[in-house]
Coordinates of C-alpha atoms in Angstrom, one line a residue:
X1 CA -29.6 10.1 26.8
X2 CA -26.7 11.9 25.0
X3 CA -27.2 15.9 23.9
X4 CA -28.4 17.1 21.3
X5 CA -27.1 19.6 19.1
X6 CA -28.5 21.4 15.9
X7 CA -27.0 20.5 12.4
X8 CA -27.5 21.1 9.1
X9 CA -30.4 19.5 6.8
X10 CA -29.6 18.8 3.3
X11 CA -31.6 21.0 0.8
X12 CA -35.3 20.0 -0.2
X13 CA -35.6 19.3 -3.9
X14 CA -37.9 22.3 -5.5
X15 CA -40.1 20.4 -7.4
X16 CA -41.5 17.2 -4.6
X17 CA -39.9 19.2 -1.6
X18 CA -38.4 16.4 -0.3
X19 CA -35.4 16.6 1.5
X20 CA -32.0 16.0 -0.6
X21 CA -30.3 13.1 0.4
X22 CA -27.2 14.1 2.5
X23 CA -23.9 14.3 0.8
X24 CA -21.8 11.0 1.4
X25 CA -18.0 11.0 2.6
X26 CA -16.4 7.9 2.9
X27 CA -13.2 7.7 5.3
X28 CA -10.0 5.6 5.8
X29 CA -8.0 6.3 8.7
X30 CA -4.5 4.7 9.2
X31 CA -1.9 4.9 11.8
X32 CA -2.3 5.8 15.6
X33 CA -4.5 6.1 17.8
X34 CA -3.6 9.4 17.8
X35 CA -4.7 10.0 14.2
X36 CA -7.4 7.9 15.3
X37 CA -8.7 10.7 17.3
X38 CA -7.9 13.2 14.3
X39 CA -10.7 10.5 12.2
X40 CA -13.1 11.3 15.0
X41 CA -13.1 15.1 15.0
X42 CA -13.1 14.9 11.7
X43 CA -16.0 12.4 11.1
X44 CA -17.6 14.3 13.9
X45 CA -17.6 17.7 12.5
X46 CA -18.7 15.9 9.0
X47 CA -22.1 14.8 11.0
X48 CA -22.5 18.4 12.4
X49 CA -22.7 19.9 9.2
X50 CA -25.1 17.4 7.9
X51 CA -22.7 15.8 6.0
X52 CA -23.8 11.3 5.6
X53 CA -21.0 8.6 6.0
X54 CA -20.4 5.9 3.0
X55 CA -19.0 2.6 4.1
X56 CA -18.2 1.8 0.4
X57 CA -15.7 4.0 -2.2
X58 CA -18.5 3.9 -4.4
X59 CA -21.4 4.8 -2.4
X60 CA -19.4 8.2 -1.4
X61 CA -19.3 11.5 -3.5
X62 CA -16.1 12.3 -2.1
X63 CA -13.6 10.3 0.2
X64 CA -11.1 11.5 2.8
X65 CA -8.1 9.4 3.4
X66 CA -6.3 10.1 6.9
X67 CA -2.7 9.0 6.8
X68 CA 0.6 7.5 8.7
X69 CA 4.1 8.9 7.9
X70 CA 6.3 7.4 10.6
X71 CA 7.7 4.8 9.1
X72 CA 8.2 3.2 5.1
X73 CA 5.9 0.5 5.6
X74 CA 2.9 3.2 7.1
X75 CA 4.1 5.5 3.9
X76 CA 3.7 3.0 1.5
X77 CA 0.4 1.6 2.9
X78 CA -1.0 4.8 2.9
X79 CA 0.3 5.8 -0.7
X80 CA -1.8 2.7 -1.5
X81 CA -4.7 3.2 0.3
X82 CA -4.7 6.7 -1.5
X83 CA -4.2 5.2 -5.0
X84 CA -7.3 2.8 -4.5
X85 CA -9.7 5.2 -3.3
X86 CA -8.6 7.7 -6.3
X87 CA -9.8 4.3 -8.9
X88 CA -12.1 3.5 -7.2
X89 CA -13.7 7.1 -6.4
X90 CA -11.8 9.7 -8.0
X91 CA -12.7 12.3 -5.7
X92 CA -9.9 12.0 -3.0
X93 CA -8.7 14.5 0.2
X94 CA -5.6 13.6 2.2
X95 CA -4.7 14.0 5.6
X96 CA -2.2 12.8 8.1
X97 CA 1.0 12.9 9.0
X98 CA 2.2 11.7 5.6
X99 CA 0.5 15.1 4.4
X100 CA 3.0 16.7 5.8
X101 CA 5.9 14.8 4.8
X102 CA 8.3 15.9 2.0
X103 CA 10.6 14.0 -0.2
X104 CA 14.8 14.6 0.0
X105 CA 14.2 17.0 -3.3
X106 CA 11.7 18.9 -0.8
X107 CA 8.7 18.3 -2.5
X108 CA 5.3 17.4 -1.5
X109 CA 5.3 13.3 -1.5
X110 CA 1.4 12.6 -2.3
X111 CA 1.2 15.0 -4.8
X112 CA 3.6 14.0 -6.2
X113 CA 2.6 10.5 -6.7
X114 CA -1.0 10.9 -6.6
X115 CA -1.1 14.2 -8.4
X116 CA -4.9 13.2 -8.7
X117 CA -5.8 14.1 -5.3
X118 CA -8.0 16.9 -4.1
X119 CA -6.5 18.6 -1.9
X120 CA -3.3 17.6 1.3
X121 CA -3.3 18.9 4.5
X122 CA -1.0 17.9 7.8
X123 CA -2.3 15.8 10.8
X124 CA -4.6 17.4 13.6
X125 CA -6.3 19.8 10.8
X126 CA -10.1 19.4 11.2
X127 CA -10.4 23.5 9.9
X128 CA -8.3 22.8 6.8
X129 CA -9.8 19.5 5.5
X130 CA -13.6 20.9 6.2
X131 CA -12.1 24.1 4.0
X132 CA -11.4 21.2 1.1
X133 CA -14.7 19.1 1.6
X134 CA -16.5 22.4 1.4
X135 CA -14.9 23.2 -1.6
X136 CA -15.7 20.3 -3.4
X137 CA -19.1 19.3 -1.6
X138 CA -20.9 22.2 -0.7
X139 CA -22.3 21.6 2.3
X140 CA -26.2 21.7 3.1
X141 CA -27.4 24.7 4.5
X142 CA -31.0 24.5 5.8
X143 CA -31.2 24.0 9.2
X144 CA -33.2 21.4 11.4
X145 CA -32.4 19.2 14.3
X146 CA -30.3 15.8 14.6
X147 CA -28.8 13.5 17.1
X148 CA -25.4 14.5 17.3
X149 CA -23.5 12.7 20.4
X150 CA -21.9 15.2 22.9
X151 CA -19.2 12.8 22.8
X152 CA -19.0 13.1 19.2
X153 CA -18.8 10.4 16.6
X154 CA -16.3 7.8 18.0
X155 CA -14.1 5.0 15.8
X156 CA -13.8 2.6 18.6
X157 CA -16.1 0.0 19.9
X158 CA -18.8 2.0 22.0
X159 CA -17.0 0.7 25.5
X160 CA -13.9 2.2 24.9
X161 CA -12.5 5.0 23.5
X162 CA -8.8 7.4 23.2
X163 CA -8.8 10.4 24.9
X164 CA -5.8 13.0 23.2
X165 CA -4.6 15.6 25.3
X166 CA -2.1 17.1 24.2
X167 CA -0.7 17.4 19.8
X168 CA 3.4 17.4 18.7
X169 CA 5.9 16.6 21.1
X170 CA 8.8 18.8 22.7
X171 CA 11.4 15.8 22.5
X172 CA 14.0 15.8 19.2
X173 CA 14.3 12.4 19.0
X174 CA 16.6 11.5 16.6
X175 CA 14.6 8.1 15.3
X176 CA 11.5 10.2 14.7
X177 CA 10.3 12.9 12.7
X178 CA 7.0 13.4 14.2
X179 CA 8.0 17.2 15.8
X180 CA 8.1 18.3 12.4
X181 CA 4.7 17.0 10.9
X182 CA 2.6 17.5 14.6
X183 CA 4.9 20.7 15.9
X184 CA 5.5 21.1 19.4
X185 CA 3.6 20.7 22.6
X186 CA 0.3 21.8 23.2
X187 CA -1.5 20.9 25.8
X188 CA -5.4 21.0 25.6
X189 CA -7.5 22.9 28.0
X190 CA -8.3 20.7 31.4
X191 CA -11.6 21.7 31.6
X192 CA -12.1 20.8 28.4
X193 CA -10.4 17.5 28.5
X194 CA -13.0 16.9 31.8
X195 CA -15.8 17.9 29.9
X196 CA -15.1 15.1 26.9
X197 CA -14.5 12.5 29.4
X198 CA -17.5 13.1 31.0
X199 CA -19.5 12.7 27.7
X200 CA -17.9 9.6 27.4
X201 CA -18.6 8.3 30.3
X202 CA -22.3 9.2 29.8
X203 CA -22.0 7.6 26.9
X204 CA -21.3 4.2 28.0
X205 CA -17.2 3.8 27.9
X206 CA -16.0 1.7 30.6
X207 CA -12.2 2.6 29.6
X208 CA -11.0 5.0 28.5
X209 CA -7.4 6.0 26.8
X210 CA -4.9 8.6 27.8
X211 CA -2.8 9.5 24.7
X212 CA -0.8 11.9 23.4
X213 CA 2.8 12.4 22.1
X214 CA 4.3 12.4 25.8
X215 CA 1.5 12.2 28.6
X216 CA 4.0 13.2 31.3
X217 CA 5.0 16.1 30.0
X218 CA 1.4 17.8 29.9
X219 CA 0.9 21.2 30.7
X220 CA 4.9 22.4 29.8
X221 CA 4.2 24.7 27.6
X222 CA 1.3 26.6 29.3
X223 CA 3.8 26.4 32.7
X224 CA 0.6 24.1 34.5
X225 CA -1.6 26.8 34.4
X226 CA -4.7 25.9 36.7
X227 CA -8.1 25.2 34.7
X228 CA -11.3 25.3 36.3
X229 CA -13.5 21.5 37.1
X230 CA -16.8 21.7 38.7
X231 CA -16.0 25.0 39.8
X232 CA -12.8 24.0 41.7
X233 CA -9.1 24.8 40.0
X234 CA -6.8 21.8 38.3
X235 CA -3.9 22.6 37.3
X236 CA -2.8 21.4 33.8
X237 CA -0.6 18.6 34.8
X238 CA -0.4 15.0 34.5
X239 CA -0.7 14.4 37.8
X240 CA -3.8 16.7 38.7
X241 CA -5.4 15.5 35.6
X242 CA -4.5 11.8 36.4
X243 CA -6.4 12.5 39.7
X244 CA -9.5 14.0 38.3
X245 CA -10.2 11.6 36.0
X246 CA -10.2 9.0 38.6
X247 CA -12.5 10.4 40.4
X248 CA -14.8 11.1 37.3
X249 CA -14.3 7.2 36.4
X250 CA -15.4 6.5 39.8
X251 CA -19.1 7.8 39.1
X252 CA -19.7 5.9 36.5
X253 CA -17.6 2.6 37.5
X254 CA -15.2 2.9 34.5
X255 CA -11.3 2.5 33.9
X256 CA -8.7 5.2 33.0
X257 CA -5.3 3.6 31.1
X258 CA -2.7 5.8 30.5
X259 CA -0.6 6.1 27.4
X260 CA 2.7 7.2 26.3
X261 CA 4.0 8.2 29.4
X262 CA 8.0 8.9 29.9
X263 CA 9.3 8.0 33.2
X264 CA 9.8 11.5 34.8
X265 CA 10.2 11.7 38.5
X266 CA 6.6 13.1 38.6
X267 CA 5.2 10.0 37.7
X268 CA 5.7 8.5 40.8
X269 CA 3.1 10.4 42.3
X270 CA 0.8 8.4 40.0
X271 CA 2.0 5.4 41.0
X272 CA -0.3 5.1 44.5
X273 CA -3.2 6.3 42.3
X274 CA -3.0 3.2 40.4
X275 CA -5.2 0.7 42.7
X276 CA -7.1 -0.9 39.6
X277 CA -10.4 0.1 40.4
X278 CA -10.5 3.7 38.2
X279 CA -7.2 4.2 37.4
X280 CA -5.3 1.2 36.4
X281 CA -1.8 -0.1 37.2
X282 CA -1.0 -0.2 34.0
X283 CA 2.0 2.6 32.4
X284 CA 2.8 2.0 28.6
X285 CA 6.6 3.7 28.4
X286 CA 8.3 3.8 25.5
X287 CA 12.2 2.8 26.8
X288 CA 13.0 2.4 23.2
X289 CA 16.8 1.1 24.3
X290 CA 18.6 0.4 27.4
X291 CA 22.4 1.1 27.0
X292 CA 23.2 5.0 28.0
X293 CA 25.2 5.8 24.6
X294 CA 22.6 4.3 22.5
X295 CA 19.8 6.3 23.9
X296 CA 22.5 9.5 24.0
X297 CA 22.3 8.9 20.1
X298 CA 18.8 8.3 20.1
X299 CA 18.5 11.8 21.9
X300 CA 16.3 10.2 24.3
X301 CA 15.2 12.3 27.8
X302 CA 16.6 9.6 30.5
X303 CA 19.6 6.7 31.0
X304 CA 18.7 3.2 31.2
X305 CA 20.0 2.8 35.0
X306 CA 17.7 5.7 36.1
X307 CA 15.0 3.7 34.3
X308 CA 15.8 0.6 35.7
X309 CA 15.6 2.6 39.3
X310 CA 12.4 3.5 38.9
X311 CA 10.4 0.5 37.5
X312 CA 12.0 -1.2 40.4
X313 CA 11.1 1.7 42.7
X314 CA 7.7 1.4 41.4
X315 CA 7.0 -1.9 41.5
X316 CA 8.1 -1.5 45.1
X317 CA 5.2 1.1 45.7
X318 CA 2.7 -1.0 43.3
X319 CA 3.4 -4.3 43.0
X320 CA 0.3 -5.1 40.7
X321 CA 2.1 -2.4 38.2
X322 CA 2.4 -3.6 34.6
X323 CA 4.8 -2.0 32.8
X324 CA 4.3 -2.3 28.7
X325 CA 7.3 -0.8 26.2
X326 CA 8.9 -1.1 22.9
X327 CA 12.2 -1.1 21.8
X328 CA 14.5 -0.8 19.0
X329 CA 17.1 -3.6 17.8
X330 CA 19.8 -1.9 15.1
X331 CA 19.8 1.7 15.9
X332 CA 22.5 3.0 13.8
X333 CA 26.2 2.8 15.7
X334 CA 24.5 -0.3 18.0
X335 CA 26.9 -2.7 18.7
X336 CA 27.1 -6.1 20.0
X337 CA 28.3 -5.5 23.5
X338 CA 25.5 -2.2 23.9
X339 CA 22.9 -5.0 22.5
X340 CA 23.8 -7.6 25.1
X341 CA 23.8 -4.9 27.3
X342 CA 20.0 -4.2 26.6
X343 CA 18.8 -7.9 27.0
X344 CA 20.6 -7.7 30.3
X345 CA 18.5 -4.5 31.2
X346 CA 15.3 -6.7 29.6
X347 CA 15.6 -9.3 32.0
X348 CA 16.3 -7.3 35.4
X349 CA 13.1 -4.9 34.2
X350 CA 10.9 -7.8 33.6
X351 CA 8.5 -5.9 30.9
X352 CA 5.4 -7.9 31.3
X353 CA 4.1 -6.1 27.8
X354 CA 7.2 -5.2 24.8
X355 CA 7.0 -4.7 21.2
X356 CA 10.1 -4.6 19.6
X357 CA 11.1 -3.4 15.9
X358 CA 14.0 -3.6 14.0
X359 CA 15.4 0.0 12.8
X360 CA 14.1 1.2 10.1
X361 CA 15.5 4.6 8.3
X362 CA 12.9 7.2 8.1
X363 CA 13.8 9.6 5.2
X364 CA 14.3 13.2 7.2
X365 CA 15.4 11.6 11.1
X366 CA 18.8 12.8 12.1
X367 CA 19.5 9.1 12.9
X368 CA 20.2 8.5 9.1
X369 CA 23.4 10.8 9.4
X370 CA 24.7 8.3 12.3
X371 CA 27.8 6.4 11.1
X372 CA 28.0 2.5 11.4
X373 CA 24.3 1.3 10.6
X374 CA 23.7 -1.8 11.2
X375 CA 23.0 -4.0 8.4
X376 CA 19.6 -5.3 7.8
X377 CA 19.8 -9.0 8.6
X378 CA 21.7 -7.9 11.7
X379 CA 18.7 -5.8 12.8
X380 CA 16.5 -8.7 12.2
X381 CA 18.2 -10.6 14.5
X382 CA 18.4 -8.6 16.8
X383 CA 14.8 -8.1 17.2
X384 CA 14.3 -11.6 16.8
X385 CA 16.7 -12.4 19.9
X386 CA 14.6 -9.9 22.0
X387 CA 11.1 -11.2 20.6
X388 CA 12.8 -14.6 22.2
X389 CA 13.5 -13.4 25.6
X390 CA 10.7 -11.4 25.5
X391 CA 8.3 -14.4 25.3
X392 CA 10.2 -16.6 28.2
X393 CA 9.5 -13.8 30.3
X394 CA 6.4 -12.9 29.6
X395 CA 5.0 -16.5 29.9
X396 CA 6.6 -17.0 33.3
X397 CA 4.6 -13.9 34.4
X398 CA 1.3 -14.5 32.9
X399 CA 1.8 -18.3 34.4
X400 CA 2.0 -17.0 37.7
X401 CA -1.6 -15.4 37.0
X402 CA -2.8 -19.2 37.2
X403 CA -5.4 -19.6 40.0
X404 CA -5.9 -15.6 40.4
X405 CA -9.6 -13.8 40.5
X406 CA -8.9 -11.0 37.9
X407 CA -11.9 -8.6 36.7
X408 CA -12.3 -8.0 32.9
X409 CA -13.8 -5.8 30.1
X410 CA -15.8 -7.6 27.7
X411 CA -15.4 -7.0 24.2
X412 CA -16.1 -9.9 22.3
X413 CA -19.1 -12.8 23.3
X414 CA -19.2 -15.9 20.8
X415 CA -21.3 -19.2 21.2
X416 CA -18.3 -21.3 23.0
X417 CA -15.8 -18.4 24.8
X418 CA -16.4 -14.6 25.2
X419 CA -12.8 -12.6 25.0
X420 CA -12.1 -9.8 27.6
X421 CA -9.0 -7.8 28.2
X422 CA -7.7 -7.6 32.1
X423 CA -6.0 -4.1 33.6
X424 CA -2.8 -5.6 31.9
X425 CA -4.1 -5.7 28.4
X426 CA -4.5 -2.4 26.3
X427 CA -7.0 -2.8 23.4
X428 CA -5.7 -4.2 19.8
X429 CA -1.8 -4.0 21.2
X430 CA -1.4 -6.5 24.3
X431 CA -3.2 -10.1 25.1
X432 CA -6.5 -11.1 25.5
X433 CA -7.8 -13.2 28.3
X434 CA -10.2 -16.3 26.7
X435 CA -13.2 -17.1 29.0
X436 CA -15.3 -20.1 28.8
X437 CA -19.0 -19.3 28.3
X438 CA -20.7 -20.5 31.6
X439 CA -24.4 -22.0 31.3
X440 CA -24.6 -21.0 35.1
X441 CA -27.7 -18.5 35.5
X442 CA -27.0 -14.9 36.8
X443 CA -23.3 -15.1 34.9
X444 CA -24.1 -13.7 31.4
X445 CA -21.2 -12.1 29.7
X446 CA -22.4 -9.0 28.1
X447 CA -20.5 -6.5 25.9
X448 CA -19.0 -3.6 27.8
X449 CA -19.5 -5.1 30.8
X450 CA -17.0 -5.9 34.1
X451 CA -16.7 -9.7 34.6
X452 CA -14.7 -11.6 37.5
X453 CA -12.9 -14.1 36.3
X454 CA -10.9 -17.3 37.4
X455 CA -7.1 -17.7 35.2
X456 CA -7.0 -21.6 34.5
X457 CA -4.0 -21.6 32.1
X458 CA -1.9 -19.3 30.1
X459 CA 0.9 -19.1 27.4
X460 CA 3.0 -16.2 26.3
X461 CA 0.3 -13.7 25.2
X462 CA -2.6 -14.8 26.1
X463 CA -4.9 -16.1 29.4
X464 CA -7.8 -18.9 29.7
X465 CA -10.6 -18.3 32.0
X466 CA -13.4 -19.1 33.8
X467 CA -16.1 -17.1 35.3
X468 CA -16.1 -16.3 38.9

């Protein structure tokens, strides 16, 4: 059974001395799963005070929108997302990234728009948006016992969930503005990070998430101070941490994914950790181009041959390794020969999982000041033409899956086919593997549960199975 903790009751009324019904927030969250994780401290802290959830605008005395500011179709949705809540509610606190995003005249972009709204904070600012809800719903303040989860109050399915360790990034990227709405690096405590995956895993996740800004570069800025695990030191470092999850995962027969990760020659230590049983052979590395003079103007950490190098080098020490990345078609100065040049690099890497988006201008990334952008229906393009390789090589490698035993997390169970997702499919972003229901007895498929599967067929996303 999870912890306990104590909370908060709402007041008793002073005439019946009945308890109050608890305040109701309702709650949007956009973007990430990194703001994802901001959503659950948030939601989780509302709970601890004694604070109710509202699934409807207007079921809620007050409503907290959490948004994305990365790119102009995150700002706009989240402008709109603001703008119904404040009709349909009226009482409206922002969050996010967007909160702390200012317009070229300097000024503060929500309020100006939605000069309604409560109160705006930055992402990652559980203190400052509790300050606001305080402000405008007093919390109540008798105290009593509830069932608050040690793992706190999680936005994912209850088999998996995101684990952030580390906020802001040290990179200057000069696509992104992120550094200035998140800061720089700061690694969280290990023993801390330990602690909330073990609560998870008591909880019932079978998988859980490594994110961050840049996984590999955890522990920087605190020099990879050691931390202290079950009375034994870790250091703060990907690696070390890498390692003790996997042995934590191993206790309760769960998966660890990792995130985010830039291919620093550390990484390769992770590499032989990777035998799909706890930690899985699975690296999500965002490339974002291949051509050296691109990624120069992108400001990115690493050359495309030194990348290619080590995902071959890799594959070499893990051959089950999938490698998932995205890429950008456009970037300001690109030009046809440095585009061929990154379908070349595409087809010697052999990405088994890519996204790929067309450049979009970000008001306040250095990248806008870049002579020669590409025009839009040449970015388009682009894309597309990568989208098209992309698929050709993607189905040859999920066809050669064909015939292979593959275990697989349950998430879905429906009357004809349950869906699972296979070590090479992170949740909501990568393929699905479709399993026929079998009326054999002793093979239920159940929710959150491991399955071994047969592959019978496959196209360019997605695999068909059978079970075992």
């Amino acid at each position: 059974m999870s912890e306990l903790r104590r909370i908060p009751v709402p007041a008793k009324d002073p005439v019946t001395g009945i308890p109050a019904a608890a305040p109701k927030v309702g709650f949007v969250s956009l973007g990430c799963p990194k703001a994802l994780v901001d959503s659950e401290q948030i939601l989780t802290q509302l709970r601890a005070e004694g604070y109710d959830t509202a699934k409807t605008y207007e079921g809620a005395d007050l409503v907290i929108v959490n948004t994305c500011g990365f790119i102009d179709a995150a700002v706009q949705e989240s402008l709109d997302a603001i703008g119904e809540a404040i009709a349909a509610n009226g009482k409206v606190i922002v969050t996010g990234c967007l909160g702390a995003k200012k317009d070229a005249a300097g000024d503060d972009i929500i309020m100006k728009i939605h000069p309604k709204v409560l109160a705006v904070t930055g992402p990652h600012a559980v203190g400052e948006v509790m300050n606001s809800v305080h402000l405008h719903l007093p919390k109540p303040h008798e105290p009593f016992f509830d069932l608050v989860p040690a793992q706190g109050i999680k936005l994912t399915p209850k088999h998996y969930a995101y684990l952030k360790i580390s906020e802001g990034c040290n990179h200057r990227c000069s696509f992104c503005i992120i550094p200035s709405m998140r800061g720089d690096l700061v690694s969280r405590p290990i023993a801390d990070l330990m602690l909330e995956a073990e609560n998870l895993f008591k909880a019932g996740v079978k998988e859980l998430l490594v994110i961050s800004q840049d996984t590999s570069a955890y522990g920087v800025d605190v020099k990879f101070r050691s931390g202290f695990w079950n009375g034994r030191p870790v250091k703060t470092h990907m690696t070390q941490l890498v390692e003790a999850l996997g042995q934590l995962a191993r206790q309760y027969g769960a998966w660890v994914r990792l995130h985010y990760v830039y291919p620093y020659p550390h990484v390769d230590q992770v590499i032989p950790m990777m035998t799909g049983e706890n930690i899985l052979p699975y690296l999500d590395i965002p490339l974002q181009h291949a051509h050296p003079d691109v990624l120069k103007r992108m400001k990115r950490p690493a050359s495309g041959e030194k990348n290619l190098d080590r995902i071959q080098a890799w594959r070499a020490m893990n051959p089950d390794l999938v490698i998932r990345s995205t890429f950008i078609a456009g970037f300001p100065g690109e030009t046809e020969e440095e585009f061929e040049y990154l379908l070349d690099f595409l087809k010697e890497a052999q990405i088994d999982r890519l996204g790929c988006f067309a450049y979009s201008p970000v008001e306040g990334a250095t990248a806008n000041e870049i002579a020669n952008p590409v025009p839009e229906e040449v970015r388009e393009e682009r894309r597309a033409r990568v989208m098209l390789l992309q698929e050709e090589i993607s189905a040859k490698r999920l066809q050669a899956k064909i015939g292979k035993t593959v275990r697989v997390l349950i998430d879905e169970v429906g009357a004809k086919e349950a869906i699972g997702r296979s070590a090479a499919d992170a949740p909501e972003i990568d393929g699905v593997v479709h399993i026929k229901r079998s009326l054999v007895p002793g093979k239920k498929l159940v929710v959150g549960e491991f399955a071994d599967v047969v592959i019978t067929s496959a196209d360019a996303h997605d695999l068909w199975a059978s079970v075992a």
